Amino acid sequence: MKSSIIKEGPERAPHRSLLKATGITDAEMKKPFIAVVNSWNEIIPGHIHLNRLAEAVKAGIRNSGGVPFEFHTIGICDGIAMGHEGMKYSLPSREVIEYTIELMVKAHQFDGMVLIPTCDKIVPGHLMAAGRLDIPSIVVTGGPMLPGYVNDKYTDLISVSEGVGAHRVGKLSDTDLKWLENLSCTGAGSCAGMFTANTMACMTEALGMSLPGCATAHAVDAKKTRIAKETGERIVEMVLENLTPKKIVTFKSFENAIMVDMAIGGSTNTTLHLPAIAHEFGLKLSLEKFDELSQTIPNLISLRPGGSNFLLHFDRAGGVQAVMQRLFSKLHIDQLTVNGKTIGKNINELVIVNPVLNKEIIATLDKPIHPQGGIAILKGSLAPDGSVVKQTAVDPRMHIHSGPAKVYNCEEEAMKSILAGDVKPGDILVIRYEGPKGGPGMREMLAATSAIGGMDLLGSVALITDGRFSGGTRGPCIGHVSPEASEEGPIALVKNGDLIEINIPERILNLKVSKEELKNRKAVLVPPKKEVTGYLAKYQHSVHSANTGGIVN
C-alpha cells in the first residue's frame, strides 16, 4: 500500500503520532487509507447535499475495511457566475481543482480515492486528477435536481433565463417571472436538463469511472445514497486489486463516451473537457473525433435544452446504461469499468433486470430522434481550427443560413444591444475576445442566448463566439471559434455588415470577405486592452486554444 510510506517502521513514529492525534488507532494503521475528495459547499445547489453522500461513502469504506479521510475542493456555480466577470473564473477553476487534489493526495500518500463532484468544471477537474495521479479511483457524481413545475409545465433554470428575455419584450408578466424564479430550481442537485453538469456525469459513467446508474440517480433519491455506499465499499476492493484509472480508461473508452454524448445530445462543453481529461490520461483527443462519431451515431433522446424531457425521465427510462444498450453494436464493449466488469457485462446485466426498456424516451438506432449526433464541428475561413455547435438544438430553418454580422467585443456589449432591441431577424451576432486567453477564461454566453430565446428570435438569429455556450443553450449558437480573437484569428477581423455563411450539414463556417481585405484589416488591427491580474493573469499566460480543450501548461 502507498500509505505504508507514512505509517510503517520506527522512523515513522512521528507520522503515526500525528495520525493518532486525529483518532486513528493501531488497528486502522494496517488498513488502506482512502481519500474522500468532496466538493461540498453551501452556495452551489448541486453541492449542498454532498456532505450526506460523503458520509455514505465513508460508511462503505469502513464496511470493506478501509479508513476514510475526507477533504474538500473548491467549486464555482456557473449559473450564479453567469453574465458578469465571475464567469471568467469558471473554466480556470478546473485546473485549480485538479491541482488541489494532486497536492493533497501526493502529500499524504493515499492508497485510493473516492471523488464526489457535481457541476460543470468540478467533475472534469476531478477526472483530470484521477488520470494524473493514477491511483485506484472511483467517482460519485452528485446527481440531478428534480425539475420545477409552473403553469402546468415542467421547468428548470433555462426556463427562468429565457423568462427574462420574454419579460423584457412584454411576453411575461412580473408575476409569472416571479413564479418561474421561485419554483423552477427545486433544491439539491445539478440543473434538471442535459446541461454541462449532467452531461459530464454521463460521460463519467460512460468512461467507466462511476458505478452503473450513478449519472442519472437524482440528488434526493435514496438510490444515490446506496450508490455512494457501494462506491465506498468498491474502492477498498480496487486498492487490493490495484485497479487504477489508466487500466480502465483508454482511447476506446473516450470513443464510447463520445458516442454516448452524441446519442444523448450533450453539452458542447464536452469538446473542452473530454480532450483535457484525455490529456491527463496521456491521450490526445481531437475535435475531429467528435465530428467523425457525430456523423455515425444518431441522437436517441430528446432532452432539455433541445428537447422536452428532463433528467428525471431519462433516469426512469434506464439512464446511461439504457443508452449504451441501444448502442451495443457500436460500442467497444470490452472496455473495463470501476466495478471490475466490462461495459458489455454491465449492459447485459441491465437487460436481464429490465429486458423491456422504455422506447418512448430513449429511441432505437433504426428510429432515432435525429440521424446524427448532438454536436457538429464547423470549419472554414471564420474558424480554420474549428468551432462547435449543438446541432440537435438548432431550428432546422437555421441549419443553412447567411446573414450580416453584428460585432461585439464582449458579452456585456452584446447584452446591452440585445435588450435595447437592436437585434433583428437574420442577424448574426459575433461576440469576440471571450476565448480562453482573450476573456480570459472563455465565458459562457447563456445570458445572451437566453435573451434571444425569450424574444423568440432563435429561429432567425445566430450567435458566434470564441467564448462558449452553456450546456443549457439552444438555437444556432456556434462557440469555441479557433483561433480566437486575441490570437488574431479571423474572428478578430469581422466588421459590422460582413456576410457570414453557416452550413451545419456541410460543416461550414465562412466569413465572406476576400483574403486581401482580411490581410489589410489584420495589418491595422488594434485589440481592446483588458487589465488582467491575479490568477487570471497566470491562466491567460499558460492556457491553450479551445480546440485543444483549453489545456494549461
Coordinates of C-alpha atoms in Angstrom, one line a residue:
M1 CA 0.0 0.0 0.0
K2 CA 1.2 3.5 -0.9
S3 CA 0.3 4.7 2.6
S4 CA 2.9 2.4 4.1
I5 CA 5.4 5.1 3.5
I6 CA 3.7 7.3 6.1
K7 CA 2.9 4.7 8.7
E8 CA 5.3 1.8 8.8
G9 CA 8.7 1.4 10.6
P10 CA 10.3 3.0 13.7
E11 CA 11.2 6.1 11.7
R12 CA 7.6 6.9 11.0
A13 CA 6.7 7.2 14.7
P14 CA 6.2 11.0 14.3
H15 CA 3.8 10.4 11.4
R16 CA 1.8 7.8 13.3
S17 CA 1.7 10.2 16.3
L18 CA 0.1 12.9 14.1
L19 CA -2.3 10.4 12.7
K20 CA -3.3 9.2 16.1
A21 CA -4.0 12.9 17.0
T22 CA -6.9 12.6 14.5
G23 CA -8.2 9.5 16.3
I24 CA -6.6 6.8 14.2
T25 CA -5.9 3.5 16.1
D26 CA -3.1 1.0 15.7
A27 CA -5.6 -1.4 14.0
E28 CA -6.6 1.2 11.5
M29 CA -2.9 1.8 10.6
K30 CA -2.9 -1.6 8.9
K31 CA -5.8 -0.8 6.7
P32 CA -5.9 1.1 3.3
F33 CA -6.1 4.9 3.6
I34 CA -8.8 6.3 1.3
A35 CA -9.1 9.9 0.3
V36 CA -12.8 11.1 0.2
V37 CA -12.5 14.1 -2.1
N38 CA -15.6 16.2 -1.6
S39 CA -16.6 19.4 -3.5
W40 CA -19.3 20.1 -0.9
N41 CA -20.1 23.8 -0.3
E42 CA -23.1 25.9 0.7
I43 CA -23.6 28.0 -2.4
I44 CA -24.0 25.6 -5.3
P45 CA -27.3 23.7 -5.3
G46 CA -25.5 20.7 -6.9
H47 CA -23.2 20.5 -3.9
I48 CA -25.3 21.3 -0.9
H49 CA -26.1 17.6 -0.3
L50 CA -22.6 16.2 -0.9
N51 CA -21.8 16.0 2.8
R52 CA -24.5 13.4 3.1
L53 CA -23.1 11.4 0.2
A54 CA -19.7 11.6 1.7
E55 CA -21.0 10.1 4.9
A56 CA -22.4 7.2 2.9
V57 CA -19.1 6.8 1.0
K58 CA -17.2 6.7 4.3
A59 CA -19.6 4.1 5.7
G60 CA -19.0 2.0 2.7
I61 CA -15.2 2.3 3.1
R62 CA -15.4 1.2 6.7
N63 CA -17.7 -1.7 5.8
S64 CA -15.0 -3.0 3.5
G65 CA -12.1 -2.5 5.9
G66 CA -10.7 0.8 4.8
V67 CA -10.0 4.1 6.6
P68 CA -11.6 7.2 5.1
F69 CA -10.1 10.7 5.2
E70 CA -12.3 13.5 3.8
F71 CA -11.1 16.8 2.3
H72 CA -12.7 19.4 0.1
T73 CA -12.1 21.1 -3.2
I74 CA -13.5 24.4 -4.5
G75 CA -16.5 24.7 -6.8
I76 CA -18.0 27.5 -8.8
C77 CA -21.6 27.7 -9.8
D78 CA -21.8 28.6 -13.4
G79 CA -25.4 29.8 -13.0
I80 CA -24.5 32.3 -10.3
A81 CA -21.3 33.3 -12.1
M82 CA -23.2 33.8 -15.4
G83 CA -23.4 37.2 -17.2
H84 CA -20.7 39.1 -15.3
E85 CA -17.0 38.9 -14.6
G86 CA -17.4 35.9 -12.3
M87 CA -17.8 33.7 -15.3
K88 CA -14.2 34.4 -16.2
Y89 CA -13.2 32.3 -13.3
S90 CA -15.3 29.2 -14.0
L91 CA -13.2 27.4 -16.6
P92 CA -9.9 28.3 -15.0
S93 CA -11.1 26.7 -11.8
R94 CA -11.0 23.3 -13.5
E95 CA -7.2 23.1 -13.2
V96 CA -7.1 24.5 -9.7
I97 CA -9.4 21.7 -8.6
E98 CA -7.1 19.2 -10.2
Y99 CA -4.0 20.7 -8.6
T100 CA -5.7 20.8 -5.2
I101 CA -6.4 17.1 -5.4
E102 CA -2.9 16.3 -6.6
L103 CA -1.3 18.3 -3.7
M104 CA -3.4 16.6 -1.0
V105 CA -3.1 13.0 -2.4
K106 CA 0.6 13.2 -3.2
A107 CA 1.5 14.8 0.1
H108 CA -0.4 12.3 2.2
Q109 CA 0.2 9.2 0.1
F110 CA -3.3 7.8 0.0
D111 CA -3.9 4.3 -1.3
G112 CA -7.1 5.2 -3.2
M113 CA -9.7 8.0 -3.6
V114 CA -13.4 8.4 -4.0
L115 CA -14.2 11.6 -5.9
I116 CA -17.5 13.3 -5.1
P117 CA -18.1 16.2 -7.5
T118 CA -21.1 17.8 -9.2
C119 CA -21.4 20.5 -11.8
D120 CA -19.7 21.9 -14.8
K121 CA -16.0 22.3 -14.2
I122 CA -15.8 20.3 -11.0
V123 CA -16.5 16.9 -12.5
P124 CA -13.8 17.4 -15.2
G125 CA -11.3 18.7 -12.6
H126 CA -11.8 15.5 -10.5
L127 CA -11.5 13.2 -13.5
M128 CA -8.3 15.0 -14.7
A129 CA -6.8 14.4 -11.2
A130 CA -7.7 10.8 -11.4
G131 CA -5.8 10.5 -14.7
R132 CA -2.8 12.4 -13.4
L133 CA -2.5 10.6 -10.1
D134 CA -3.4 7.1 -11.4
I135 CA -4.2 5.6 -8.0
P136 CA -7.4 3.4 -7.6
S137 CA -10.2 5.9 -8.0
I138 CA -14.0 6.0 -8.4
V139 CA -16.4 8.8 -8.9
V140 CA -19.8 9.5 -7.3
T141 CA -21.4 12.4 -9.2
G142 CA -24.0 14.2 -7.0
G143 CA -27.0 13.7 -9.3
P144 CA -29.6 15.9 -11.0
M145 CA -32.1 18.3 -9.4
L146 CA -35.8 17.5 -9.7
P147 CA -37.5 19.7 -12.3
G148 CA -39.8 22.5 -11.2
Y149 CA -43.4 22.8 -12.3
V150 CA -45.0 26.1 -13.3
N151 CA -48.3 26.8 -15.2
D152 CA -48.8 23.1 -15.9
K153 CA -45.3 22.7 -17.3
Y154 CA -42.0 21.2 -16.0
T155 CA -39.4 23.9 -15.7
D156 CA -35.7 24.4 -15.0
L157 CA -33.1 27.1 -14.8
I158 CA -33.2 27.8 -18.5
S159 CA -36.9 28.4 -18.2
V160 CA -36.0 31.3 -15.8
S161 CA -33.2 32.6 -18.0
E162 CA -35.4 32.7 -21.1
G163 CA -38.2 34.2 -19.0
V164 CA -36.0 37.3 -18.5
G165 CA -36.0 37.8 -22.3
A166 CA -39.7 37.2 -22.6
H167 CA -40.4 39.6 -19.7
R168 CA -38.2 42.2 -21.4
V169 CA -40.4 42.3 -24.5
G170 CA -43.7 42.1 -22.6
K171 CA -44.5 38.4 -23.2
L172 CA -44.2 37.5 -19.5
S173 CA -45.7 39.4 -16.5
D174 CA -43.8 40.3 -13.3
T175 CA -45.9 37.7 -11.5
D176 CA -45.1 34.9 -14.0
L177 CA -41.4 35.7 -13.9
K178 CA -41.6 35.5 -10.1
W179 CA -43.3 32.1 -10.2
L180 CA -40.5 30.8 -12.5
E181 CA -37.9 32.3 -10.2
N182 CA -39.5 30.7 -7.1
L183 CA -40.4 27.2 -8.4
S184 CA -38.0 26.2 -11.2
C185 CA -34.9 25.3 -9.1
T186 CA -36.3 22.8 -6.6
G187 CA -33.4 22.1 -4.3
A188 CA -30.3 19.9 -4.2
G189 CA -28.8 18.7 -7.4
S190 CA -27.4 19.8 -10.8
C191 CA -29.8 21.7 -13.1
A192 CA -32.6 19.4 -14.3
G193 CA -31.8 19.2 -18.1
M194 CA -28.9 17.7 -20.1
F195 CA -26.7 20.7 -19.5
T196 CA -23.0 20.5 -18.8
A197 CA -23.1 19.2 -15.3
N198 CA -25.4 16.2 -16.1
T199 CA -23.6 15.7 -19.4
M200 CA -20.3 15.3 -17.6
A201 CA -21.8 12.9 -15.1
C202 CA -23.0 10.8 -18.0
M203 CA -19.5 11.0 -19.6
T204 CA -18.1 9.8 -16.3
E205 CA -20.3 6.7 -16.3
A206 CA -19.7 6.1 -20.0
L207 CA -15.9 6.2 -19.4
G208 CA -16.3 3.5 -16.8
M209 CA -15.3 5.7 -13.9
S210 CA -18.5 5.5 -11.8
L211 CA -20.9 2.7 -10.9
P212 CA -23.7 1.9 -13.4
G213 CA -26.7 4.1 -12.8
C214 CA -24.8 6.8 -10.9
A215 CA -25.0 9.6 -13.5
T216 CA -28.8 10.0 -13.5
A217 CA -29.7 8.9 -10.0
H218 CA -31.2 12.1 -8.6
A219 CA -29.7 14.0 -5.7
V220 CA -32.7 13.4 -3.5
D221 CA -33.1 9.7 -4.5
A222 CA -32.2 7.0 -2.0
K223 CA -30.7 5.2 -5.0
K224 CA -27.9 7.9 -5.0
T225 CA -27.1 7.2 -1.3
R226 CA -26.9 3.5 -1.9
I227 CA -24.6 4.0 -4.9
A228 CA -22.4 6.2 -2.7
K229 CA -22.2 3.5 -0.1
E230 CA -21.5 0.8 -2.7
T231 CA -18.8 3.1 -4.1
G232 CA -17.1 3.3 -0.7
E233 CA -17.1 -0.5 -0.5
R234 CA -15.8 -0.9 -4.0
I235 CA -12.8 1.4 -3.7
V236 CA -11.2 -0.8 -1.0
E237 CA -11.5 -3.7 -3.3
M238 CA -10.0 -1.7 -6.1
V239 CA -7.0 -0.8 -3.9
L240 CA -6.5 -4.5 -3.2
E241 CA -6.8 -5.3 -6.9
N242 CA -4.6 -2.3 -7.8
L243 CA -7.2 -1.3 -10.4
T244 CA -6.2 2.2 -11.4
P245 CA -7.8 4.7 -13.8
K246 CA -5.3 4.2 -16.6
K247 CA -6.2 0.5 -16.6
I248 CA -9.8 1.4 -17.1
V249 CA -9.8 4.5 -19.3
T250 CA -8.3 4.1 -22.8
F251 CA -8.8 5.8 -26.1
K252 CA -11.6 3.4 -26.8
S253 CA -13.2 4.5 -23.5
F254 CA -13.2 8.1 -24.8
E255 CA -14.8 6.9 -28.1
N256 CA -17.5 5.2 -26.0
A257 CA -18.1 8.4 -24.1
I258 CA -18.3 10.5 -27.2
M259 CA -20.8 8.0 -28.8
V260 CA -23.0 8.3 -25.7
D261 CA -22.6 12.1 -25.8
M262 CA -23.9 12.1 -29.4
A263 CA -26.8 9.9 -28.5
I264 CA -27.9 12.0 -25.6
G265 CA -27.4 15.4 -27.2
G266 CA -24.9 16.5 -24.5
S267 CA -23.4 19.9 -23.9
T268 CA -20.9 21.4 -26.3
N269 CA -18.6 21.8 -23.3
T270 CA -17.6 18.1 -23.7
T271 CA -15.4 19.2 -26.6
L272 CA -13.4 21.2 -24.0
H273 CA -13.5 18.7 -21.1
L274 CA -13.0 15.3 -22.7
P275 CA -9.8 16.4 -24.6
A276 CA -8.5 17.9 -21.3
I277 CA -9.3 14.7 -19.4
A278 CA -7.7 12.6 -22.1
H279 CA -4.6 14.8 -21.9
E280 CA -4.1 13.8 -18.3
F281 CA -4.5 10.2 -19.2
G282 CA -1.7 10.6 -21.7
L283 CA -4.0 10.5 -24.7
K284 CA -4.8 13.0 -27.5
L285 CA -8.4 13.6 -28.4
S286 CA -9.1 15.9 -31.3
L287 CA -12.2 17.8 -32.3
E288 CA -12.3 15.8 -35.5
K289 CA -13.1 12.7 -33.5
F290 CA -16.3 14.3 -32.2
D291 CA -17.4 15.1 -35.7
E292 CA -16.5 11.7 -37.0
L293 CA -18.6 10.0 -34.4
S294 CA -21.4 12.5 -34.7
Q295 CA -21.9 11.5 -38.3
T296 CA -22.3 7.8 -37.4
I297 CA -24.1 7.9 -34.1
P298 CA -27.7 9.2 -34.1
N299 CA -29.4 11.3 -31.4
L300 CA -31.6 8.9 -29.4
I301 CA -33.3 11.1 -26.7
S302 CA -35.0 14.5 -26.7
L303 CA -33.7 16.2 -23.6
R304 CA -33.7 19.8 -22.4
P305 CA -32.5 22.2 -23.6
G306 CA -33.0 20.9 -27.2
G307 CA -36.0 18.7 -26.3
S308 CA -38.9 18.4 -23.9
N309 CA -37.7 15.6 -21.5
F310 CA -35.8 16.1 -18.3
L311 CA -33.2 14.0 -16.5
L312 CA -36.0 12.6 -14.4
H313 CA -37.5 11.0 -17.5
F314 CA -34.0 9.8 -18.6
D315 CA -33.3 8.2 -15.3
R316 CA -36.6 6.4 -15.2
A317 CA -36.0 5.1 -18.7
G318 CA -32.7 3.5 -17.7
G319 CA -30.2 6.3 -17.9
V320 CA -26.8 5.9 -19.4
Q321 CA -26.8 2.1 -19.3
A322 CA -30.0 2.0 -21.4
V323 CA -28.5 4.3 -24.0
M324 CA -25.4 2.1 -24.1
Q325 CA -27.7 -0.9 -24.5
R326 CA -29.1 0.8 -27.6
L327 CA -25.6 1.5 -28.9
F328 CA -24.3 -2.0 -28.0
S329 CA -23.3 -2.8 -31.6
K330 CA -21.4 0.5 -31.9
L331 CA -19.5 0.5 -28.6
H332 CA -16.2 -1.0 -27.5
I333 CA -17.9 -3.4 -25.1
D334 CA -14.7 -5.0 -23.9
Q335 CA -13.7 -1.8 -22.0
L336 CA -13.3 -2.2 -18.2
T337 CA -15.2 -0.2 -15.6
V338 CA -14.6 0.6 -11.9
N339 CA -16.8 -2.3 -10.8
G340 CA -14.3 -4.7 -12.4
K341 CA -16.7 -5.7 -15.2
T342 CA -16.7 -4.7 -18.8
I343 CA -19.1 -2.4 -20.5
G344 CA -20.7 -5.3 -22.2
K345 CA -21.2 -7.3 -19.0
N346 CA -22.8 -4.3 -17.3
I347 CA -25.2 -3.8 -20.2
N348 CA -26.2 -7.5 -20.3
E349 CA -26.9 -7.4 -16.5
L350 CA -29.2 -4.4 -17.1
V351 CA -31.1 -6.2 -19.8
I352 CA -31.6 -9.2 -17.5
V353 CA -33.1 -7.0 -14.8
N354 CA -35.2 -4.9 -17.2
P355 CA -35.5 -6.5 -20.7
V356 CA -38.1 -4.1 -21.9
L357 CA -36.5 -0.7 -21.7
N358 CA -38.6 2.5 -22.3
K359 CA -38.6 3.1 -26.0
E360 CA -40.7 6.3 -25.9
I361 CA -38.0 8.2 -24.0
I362 CA -34.9 6.5 -25.5
A363 CA -35.3 5.8 -29.2
T364 CA -33.7 3.0 -31.1
L365 CA -31.0 3.0 -33.8
D366 CA -33.5 2.2 -36.5
K367 CA -35.9 5.0 -35.4
P368 CA -33.7 7.8 -33.9
I369 CA -34.7 11.3 -32.9
H370 CA -32.1 12.7 -35.3
P371 CA -30.0 10.8 -37.8
Q372 CA -26.8 12.4 -36.5
G373 CA -25.4 13.1 -33.0
G374 CA -25.8 16.2 -30.9
I375 CA -22.6 18.0 -31.8
A376 CA -21.2 19.2 -35.1
I377 CA -17.7 20.7 -35.7
L378 CA -17.7 23.5 -38.2
K379 CA -14.6 24.8 -40.0
G380 CA -14.0 27.5 -42.7
S381 CA -12.5 30.9 -43.2
L382 CA -14.0 32.2 -39.9
A383 CA -12.9 29.1 -37.9
P384 CA -9.8 27.5 -39.5
D385 CA -9.1 25.4 -36.4
G386 CA -12.8 24.6 -35.7
S387 CA -15.9 25.7 -33.9
V388 CA -18.7 23.8 -32.1
V389 CA -22.5 23.8 -32.3
K390 CA -25.2 21.6 -30.7
Q391 CA -26.9 20.8 -34.0
T392 CA -29.8 18.9 -32.5
A393 CA -30.8 22.1 -30.6
V394 CA -30.9 24.2 -33.7
D395 CA -34.2 25.1 -35.5
P396 CA -33.9 23.3 -38.9
R397 CA -34.6 26.6 -40.6
M398 CA -31.2 27.8 -39.3
H399 CA -29.1 24.8 -40.4
I400 CA -28.2 26.7 -43.5
H401 CA -28.1 30.5 -43.0
S402 CA -26.3 33.6 -44.2
G403 CA -26.6 37.0 -42.7
P404 CA -24.9 40.2 -41.8
A405 CA -22.6 40.4 -38.8
K406 CA -23.2 42.5 -35.7
V407 CA -19.9 42.6 -33.8
Y408 CA -19.3 43.0 -30.1
N409 CA -16.0 42.9 -28.2
C410 CA -17.5 41.4 -25.1
E411 CA -20.7 39.8 -23.8
E412 CA -21.8 42.9 -21.9
E413 CA -21.8 44.9 -25.2
A414 CA -23.9 42.2 -26.8
M415 CA -26.4 42.0 -24.0
K416 CA -26.9 45.8 -23.9
S417 CA -27.7 45.7 -27.6
I418 CA -30.0 42.7 -27.4
L419 CA -32.1 44.2 -24.6
A420 CA -32.2 47.5 -26.4
G421 CA -33.9 45.8 -29.3
D422 CA -31.1 46.4 -31.8
V423 CA -31.0 42.8 -33.0
K424 CA -33.2 42.0 -36.0
P425 CA -34.2 38.7 -37.7
G426 CA -31.5 37.4 -40.0
D427 CA -28.6 39.0 -37.9
I428 CA -25.6 37.0 -36.9
L429 CA -24.2 38.2 -33.6
V430 CA -20.4 37.9 -33.2
I431 CA -19.1 38.1 -29.7
R432 CA -15.3 38.0 -29.5
Y433 CA -12.4 38.5 -27.2
E434 CA -14.1 36.0 -24.9
G435 CA -11.8 33.0 -25.6
P436 CA -9.6 31.2 -23.2
K437 CA -6.8 33.9 -23.5
G438 CA -8.9 36.8 -24.6
G439 CA -11.6 36.7 -21.9
P440 CA -9.6 35.4 -20.2
G441 CA -11.5 32.4 -19.0
M442 CA -13.8 31.7 -22.0
R443 CA -17.1 32.8 -20.6
E444 CA -20.4 31.1 -21.4
M445 CA -23.0 33.3 -23.2
L446 CA -26.1 32.0 -21.6
A447 CA -27.4 35.5 -20.8
A448 CA -27.2 36.5 -24.4
T449 CA -28.7 33.2 -25.8
S450 CA -31.5 33.2 -23.2
A451 CA -32.4 36.8 -24.0
I452 CA -32.6 35.9 -27.7
G453 CA -34.6 32.8 -26.9
G454 CA -37.0 34.7 -24.7
M455 CA -37.6 37.1 -27.6
D456 CA -38.5 34.2 -30.0
L457 CA -35.5 35.0 -32.2
L458 CA -33.7 31.6 -32.1
G459 CA -35.4 30.7 -35.4
S460 CA -33.9 33.7 -37.2
V461 CA -30.8 35.0 -35.3
A462 CA -27.4 33.2 -34.9
L463 CA -24.7 33.8 -32.4
I464 CA -21.0 33.1 -33.0
T465 CA -18.2 33.5 -30.3
D466 CA -14.7 32.5 -29.5
G467 CA -16.1 32.0 -26.0
R468 CA -18.5 29.2 -25.3
F469 CA -22.1 28.5 -24.5
S470 CA -23.9 27.0 -21.5
G471 CA -25.0 23.4 -21.7
G472 CA -28.4 24.9 -21.3
T473 CA -28.1 26.8 -24.6
R474 CA -30.4 26.0 -27.6
G475 CA -30.5 27.6 -31.0
P476 CA -27.9 28.4 -33.7
C477 CA -25.2 29.2 -31.2
I478 CA -21.6 28.5 -32.5
G479 CA -18.8 28.6 -30.0
H480 CA -15.2 27.8 -29.4
V481 CA -14.2 29.6 -32.6
S482 CA -10.5 28.9 -33.1
P483 CA -8.1 30.6 -33.4
E484 CA -9.7 33.1 -31.0
A485 CA -9.6 36.9 -31.5
S486 CA -6.8 37.5 -29.0
E487 CA -4.6 35.3 -31.2
E488 CA -5.5 37.3 -34.2
G489 CA -7.8 34.7 -35.6
P490 CA -10.2 35.7 -38.4
I491 CA -13.0 36.4 -35.9
A492 CA -10.9 39.4 -34.8
L493 CA -11.2 40.9 -38.3
V494 CA -15.0 40.7 -38.7
K495 CA -16.7 44.1 -39.2
N496 CA -20.4 45.1 -38.9
G497 CA -22.3 44.1 -42.1
D498 CA -19.8 41.4 -43.2
L499 CA -21.6 38.4 -44.6
I500 CA -21.2 35.2 -42.7
E501 CA -22.2 31.8 -44.1
I502 CA -23.3 28.9 -41.8
N503 CA -23.9 25.5 -43.2
I504 CA -24.3 22.9 -40.5
P505 CA -24.9 19.9 -42.8
E506 CA -21.7 20.7 -44.7
R507 CA -19.8 21.7 -41.5
I508 CA -19.0 25.1 -42.9
L509 CA -18.5 28.5 -41.1
N510 CA -17.2 31.1 -43.6
L511 CA -16.5 34.8 -43.4
K512 CA -17.4 36.1 -46.9
V513 CA -14.6 38.6 -47.1
S514 CA -11.6 38.5 -49.5
K515 CA -8.2 37.3 -48.3
E516 CA -6.7 40.6 -49.4
E517 CA -9.2 42.6 -47.4
L518 CA -8.6 40.4 -44.3
K519 CA -4.8 40.9 -44.8
N520 CA -5.3 44.7 -44.8
R521 CA -7.5 44.6 -41.7
K522 CA -5.0 42.5 -39.9
A523 CA -2.3 45.0 -40.6
V524 CA -4.1 47.7 -38.7
L525 CA -5.8 45.5 -36.0
V526 CA -5.8 47.1 -32.5
P527 CA -7.1 44.6 -29.9
P528 CA -9.0 46.1 -27.0
K529 CA -7.0 46.3 -23.8
K530 CA -8.0 44.5 -20.7
E531 CA -6.4 44.7 -17.3
V532 CA -5.8 41.2 -16.0
T533 CA -4.5 40.5 -12.6
G534 CA -4.2 37.6 -10.1
Y535 CA -4.9 34.1 -11.1
L536 CA -6.4 35.1 -14.4
A537 CA -3.1 36.6 -15.5
K538 CA -1.3 33.4 -14.8
Y539 CA -4.1 31.4 -16.5
Q540 CA -4.0 33.7 -19.6
H541 CA -0.3 33.2 -19.9
S542 CA -0.5 29.4 -19.8
V543 CA -3.8 28.3 -21.4
H544 CA -4.0 26.8 -24.9
S545 CA -6.7 27.2 -27.5
A546 CA -10.2 26.0 -27.2
N547 CA -9.7 23.4 -30.0
T548 CA -7.1 21.6 -27.7
G549 CA -9.6 21.5 -24.8
G550 CA -8.2 24.7 -23.2
I551 CA -5.5 22.7 -21.5
V552 CA -3.0 24.5 -19.3
N553 CA 0.8 24.0 -19.2

